[in-house]
Short mmCIF file of C-alpha atoms in Angstrom, two decimals:
data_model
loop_
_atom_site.label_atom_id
_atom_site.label_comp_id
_atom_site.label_asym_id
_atom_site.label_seq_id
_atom_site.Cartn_x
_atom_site.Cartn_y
_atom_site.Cartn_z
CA UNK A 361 7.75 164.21 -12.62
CA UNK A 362 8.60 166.82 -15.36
CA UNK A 363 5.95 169.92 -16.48
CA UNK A 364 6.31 170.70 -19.87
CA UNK A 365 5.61 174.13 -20.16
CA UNK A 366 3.45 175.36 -23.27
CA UNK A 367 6.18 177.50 -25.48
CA UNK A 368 5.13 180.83 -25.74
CA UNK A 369 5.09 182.12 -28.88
CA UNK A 370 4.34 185.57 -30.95
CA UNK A 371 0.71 185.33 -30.88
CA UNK A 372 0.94 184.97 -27.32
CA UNK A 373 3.57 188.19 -27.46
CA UNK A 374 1.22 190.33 -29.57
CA UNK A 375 -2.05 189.47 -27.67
CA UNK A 376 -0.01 190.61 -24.59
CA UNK A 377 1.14 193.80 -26.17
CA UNK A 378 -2.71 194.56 -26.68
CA UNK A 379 -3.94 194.18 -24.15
CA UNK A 380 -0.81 196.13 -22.39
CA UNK A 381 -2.37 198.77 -24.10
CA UNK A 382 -5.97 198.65 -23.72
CA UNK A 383 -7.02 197.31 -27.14
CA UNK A 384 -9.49 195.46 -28.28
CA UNK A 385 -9.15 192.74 -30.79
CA UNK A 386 -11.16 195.13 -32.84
CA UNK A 387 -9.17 198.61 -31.84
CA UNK A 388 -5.96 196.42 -33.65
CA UNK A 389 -8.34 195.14 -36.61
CA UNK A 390 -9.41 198.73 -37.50
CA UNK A 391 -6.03 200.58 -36.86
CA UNK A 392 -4.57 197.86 -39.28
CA UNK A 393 -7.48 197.36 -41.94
CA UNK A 394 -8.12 193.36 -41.16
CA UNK A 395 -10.70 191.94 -39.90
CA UNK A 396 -11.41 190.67 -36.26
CA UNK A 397 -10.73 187.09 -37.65
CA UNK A 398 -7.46 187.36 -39.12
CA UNK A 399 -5.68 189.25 -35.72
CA UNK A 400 -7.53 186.48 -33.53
CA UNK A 401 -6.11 183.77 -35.59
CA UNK A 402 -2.33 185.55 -35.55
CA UNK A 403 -2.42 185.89 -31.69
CA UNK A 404 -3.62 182.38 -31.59
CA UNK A 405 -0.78 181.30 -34.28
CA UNK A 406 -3.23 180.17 -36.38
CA UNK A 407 -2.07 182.27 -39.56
CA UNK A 408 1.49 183.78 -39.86
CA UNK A 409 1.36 187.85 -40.70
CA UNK A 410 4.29 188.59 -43.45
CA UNK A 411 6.81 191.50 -42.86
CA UNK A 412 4.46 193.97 -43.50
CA UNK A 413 1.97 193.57 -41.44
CA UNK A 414 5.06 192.66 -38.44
CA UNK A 415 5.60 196.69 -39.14
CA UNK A 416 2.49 197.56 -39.12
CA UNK A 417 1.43 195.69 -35.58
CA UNK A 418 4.36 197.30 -34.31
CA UNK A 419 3.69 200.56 -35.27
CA UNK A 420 0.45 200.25 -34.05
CA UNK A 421 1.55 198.50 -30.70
CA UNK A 422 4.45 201.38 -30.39
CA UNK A 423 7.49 198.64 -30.52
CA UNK A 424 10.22 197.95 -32.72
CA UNK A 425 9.52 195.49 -35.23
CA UNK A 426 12.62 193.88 -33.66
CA UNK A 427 10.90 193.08 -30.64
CA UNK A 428 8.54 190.81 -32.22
CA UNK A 429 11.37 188.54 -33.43
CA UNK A 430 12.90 186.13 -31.26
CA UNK A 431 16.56 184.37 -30.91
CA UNK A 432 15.83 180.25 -30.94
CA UNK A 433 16.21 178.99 -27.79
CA UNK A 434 17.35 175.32 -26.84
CA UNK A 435 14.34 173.13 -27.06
CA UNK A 436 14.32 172.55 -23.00
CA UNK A 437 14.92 176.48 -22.19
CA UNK A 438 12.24 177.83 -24.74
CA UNK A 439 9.74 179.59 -22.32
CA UNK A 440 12.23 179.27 -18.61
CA UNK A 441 15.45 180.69 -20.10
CA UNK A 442 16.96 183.67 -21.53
CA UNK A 443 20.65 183.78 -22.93
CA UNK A 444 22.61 186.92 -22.59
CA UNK A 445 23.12 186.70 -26.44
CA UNK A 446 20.03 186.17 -27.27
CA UNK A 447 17.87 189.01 -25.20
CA UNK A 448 15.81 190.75 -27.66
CA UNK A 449 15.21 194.26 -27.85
CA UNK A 450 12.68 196.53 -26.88
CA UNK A 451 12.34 199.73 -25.54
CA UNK A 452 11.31 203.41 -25.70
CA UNK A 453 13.23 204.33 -28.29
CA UNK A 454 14.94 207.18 -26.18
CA UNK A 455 18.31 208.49 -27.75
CA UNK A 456 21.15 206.83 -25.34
CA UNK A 457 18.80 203.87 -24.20
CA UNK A 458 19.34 200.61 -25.49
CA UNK A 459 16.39 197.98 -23.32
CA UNK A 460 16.43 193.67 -24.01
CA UNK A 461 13.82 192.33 -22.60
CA UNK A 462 15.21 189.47 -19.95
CA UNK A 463 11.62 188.28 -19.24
CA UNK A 464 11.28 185.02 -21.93
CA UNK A 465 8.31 186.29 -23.51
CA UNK A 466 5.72 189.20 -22.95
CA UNK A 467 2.73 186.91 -21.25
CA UNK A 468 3.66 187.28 -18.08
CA UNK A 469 1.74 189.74 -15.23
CA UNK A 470 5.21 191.46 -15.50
CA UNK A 471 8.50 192.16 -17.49
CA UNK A 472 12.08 192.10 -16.34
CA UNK A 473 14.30 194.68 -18.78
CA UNK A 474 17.69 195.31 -18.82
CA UNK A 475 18.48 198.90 -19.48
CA UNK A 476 21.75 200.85 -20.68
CA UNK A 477 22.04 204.54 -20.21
CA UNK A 478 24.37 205.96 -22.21
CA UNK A 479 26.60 208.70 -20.88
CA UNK A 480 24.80 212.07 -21.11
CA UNK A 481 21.31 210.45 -22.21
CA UNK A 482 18.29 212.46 -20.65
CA UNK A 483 14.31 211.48 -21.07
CA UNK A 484 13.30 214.86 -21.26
CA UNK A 485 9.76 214.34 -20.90
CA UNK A 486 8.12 213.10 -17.92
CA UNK A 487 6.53 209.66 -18.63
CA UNK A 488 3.51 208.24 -16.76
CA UNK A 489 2.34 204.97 -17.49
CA UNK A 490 -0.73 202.31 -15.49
CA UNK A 491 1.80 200.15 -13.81
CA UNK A 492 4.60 199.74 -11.11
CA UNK A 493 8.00 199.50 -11.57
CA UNK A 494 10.86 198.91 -9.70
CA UNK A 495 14.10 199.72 -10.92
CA UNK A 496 17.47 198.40 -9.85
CA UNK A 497 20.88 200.00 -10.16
CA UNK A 498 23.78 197.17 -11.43
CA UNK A 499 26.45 199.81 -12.68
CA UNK A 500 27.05 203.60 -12.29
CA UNK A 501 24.91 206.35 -11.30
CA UNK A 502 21.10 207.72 -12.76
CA UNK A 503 18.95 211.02 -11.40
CA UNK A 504 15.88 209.64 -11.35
CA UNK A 505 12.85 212.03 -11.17
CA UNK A 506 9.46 210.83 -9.62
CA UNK A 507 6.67 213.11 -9.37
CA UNK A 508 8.79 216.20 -8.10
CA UNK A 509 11.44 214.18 -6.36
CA UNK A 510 14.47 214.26 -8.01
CA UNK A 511 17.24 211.57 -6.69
CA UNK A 512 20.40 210.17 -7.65
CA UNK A 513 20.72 206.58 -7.67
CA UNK A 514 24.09 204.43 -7.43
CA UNK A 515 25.18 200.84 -7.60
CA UNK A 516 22.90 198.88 -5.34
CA UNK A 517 19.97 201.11 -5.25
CA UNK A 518 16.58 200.50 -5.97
CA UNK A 519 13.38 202.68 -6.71
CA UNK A 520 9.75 202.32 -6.99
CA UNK A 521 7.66 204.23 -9.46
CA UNK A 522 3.79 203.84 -8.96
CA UNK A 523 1.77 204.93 -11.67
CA UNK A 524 3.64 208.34 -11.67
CA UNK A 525 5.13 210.59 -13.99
CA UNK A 526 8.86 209.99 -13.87
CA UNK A 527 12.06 210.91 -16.23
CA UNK A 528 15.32 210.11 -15.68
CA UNK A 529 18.88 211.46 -16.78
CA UNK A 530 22.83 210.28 -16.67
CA UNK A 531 25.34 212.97 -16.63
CA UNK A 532 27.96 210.79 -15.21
CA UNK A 533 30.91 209.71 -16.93
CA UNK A 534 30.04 205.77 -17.01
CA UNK A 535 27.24 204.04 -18.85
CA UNK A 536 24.65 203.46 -15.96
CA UNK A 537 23.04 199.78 -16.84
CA UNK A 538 19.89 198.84 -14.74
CA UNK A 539 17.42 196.03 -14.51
CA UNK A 540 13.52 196.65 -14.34
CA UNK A 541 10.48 194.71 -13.49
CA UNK A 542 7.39 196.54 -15.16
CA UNK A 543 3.87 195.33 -14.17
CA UNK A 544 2.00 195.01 -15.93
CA UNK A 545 3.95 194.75 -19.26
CA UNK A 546 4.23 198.10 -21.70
CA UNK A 547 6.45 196.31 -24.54
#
């Protein structure tokens, strides 16, 4: 017996984003001048928002308005699969980071990302964020900083980061590509 599974879609995407960061329907409402209505019926795909408003729920969910669009999948992988050319991107917006989000959609209790550092990129600032994270090295080397731990990570490794403040930096010759599983989501 088959399961179809419900497609997930960019209401479902934004109301996750929300609530990733604490908002209420009315917190997104008031930071983007409509009413309670109108974002309730977009997360529920009930009315389609035009480009403009795209950039401004980004802007006010801190993504890239890129994020928000998605690559057609296959009718029978929508929702289960992910194509390598069609990942879409998301990220911190970091110089030398380039994240694609591997997870099919953002409604999930967590995310998998797939993160490039480029050679010599640093996040300066130590980042702390409500979730856990663990981190897995797939190519080259990244110092990873947690609290006031600093290591250095290679092919193979893996790390945990709990809630606390963490940065990271490559200063190795080679592109250092990773894969993440965030929970709950922050994209």
């Amino acid at each position: 017996m088959r399961h179809e599974q419900p497609v997930k879609t960019l209401g479902a995407d934004l109301r996750a984003l929300r609530k990733a960061r604490g908002m209420k329907l009315q917190d997104l409402a008031d930071t983007l001048g409509r009413s309670v209505g109108w974002v309730s019926q977009v997360e529920r795909d009930m009315s389609e928002p035009s480009i403009n408003d795209l950039r401004d729920m980004a802007r006010a969910l801190d993504v890239s308005v890129s994020s928000l669009f998605r690559v057609n999948a296959a009718p029978d992988e929508e929702g289960l699969i992910v194509r390598a050319g069609a990942r879409r991107p998301i990220g911190s917006r970091a110089a030398g980071l380039v994240e694609e989000l591997l997870s099919p959609d953002l409604s999930d209790d967590f995310e998998v990302v797939h993160s490039s550092f480029a050679v010599g990129a640093v996040l300066e600032q130590f980042v702390e964020r409500p979730t856990q994270e663990v981190g897995y090295i797939v190519r080259g080397k990244l110092d990873v900083t947690i609290a006031d731990k600093t290591f250095t990570l290679s092919k193979g490794d893996s790390f945990r980061v709990k809630g606390q403040p963490f940065r990271w930096a490559n200063p190795y010759s080679e592109t250092c590509e990773a894969v993440w599983v965030i929970a709950p989501p922050v994209y």
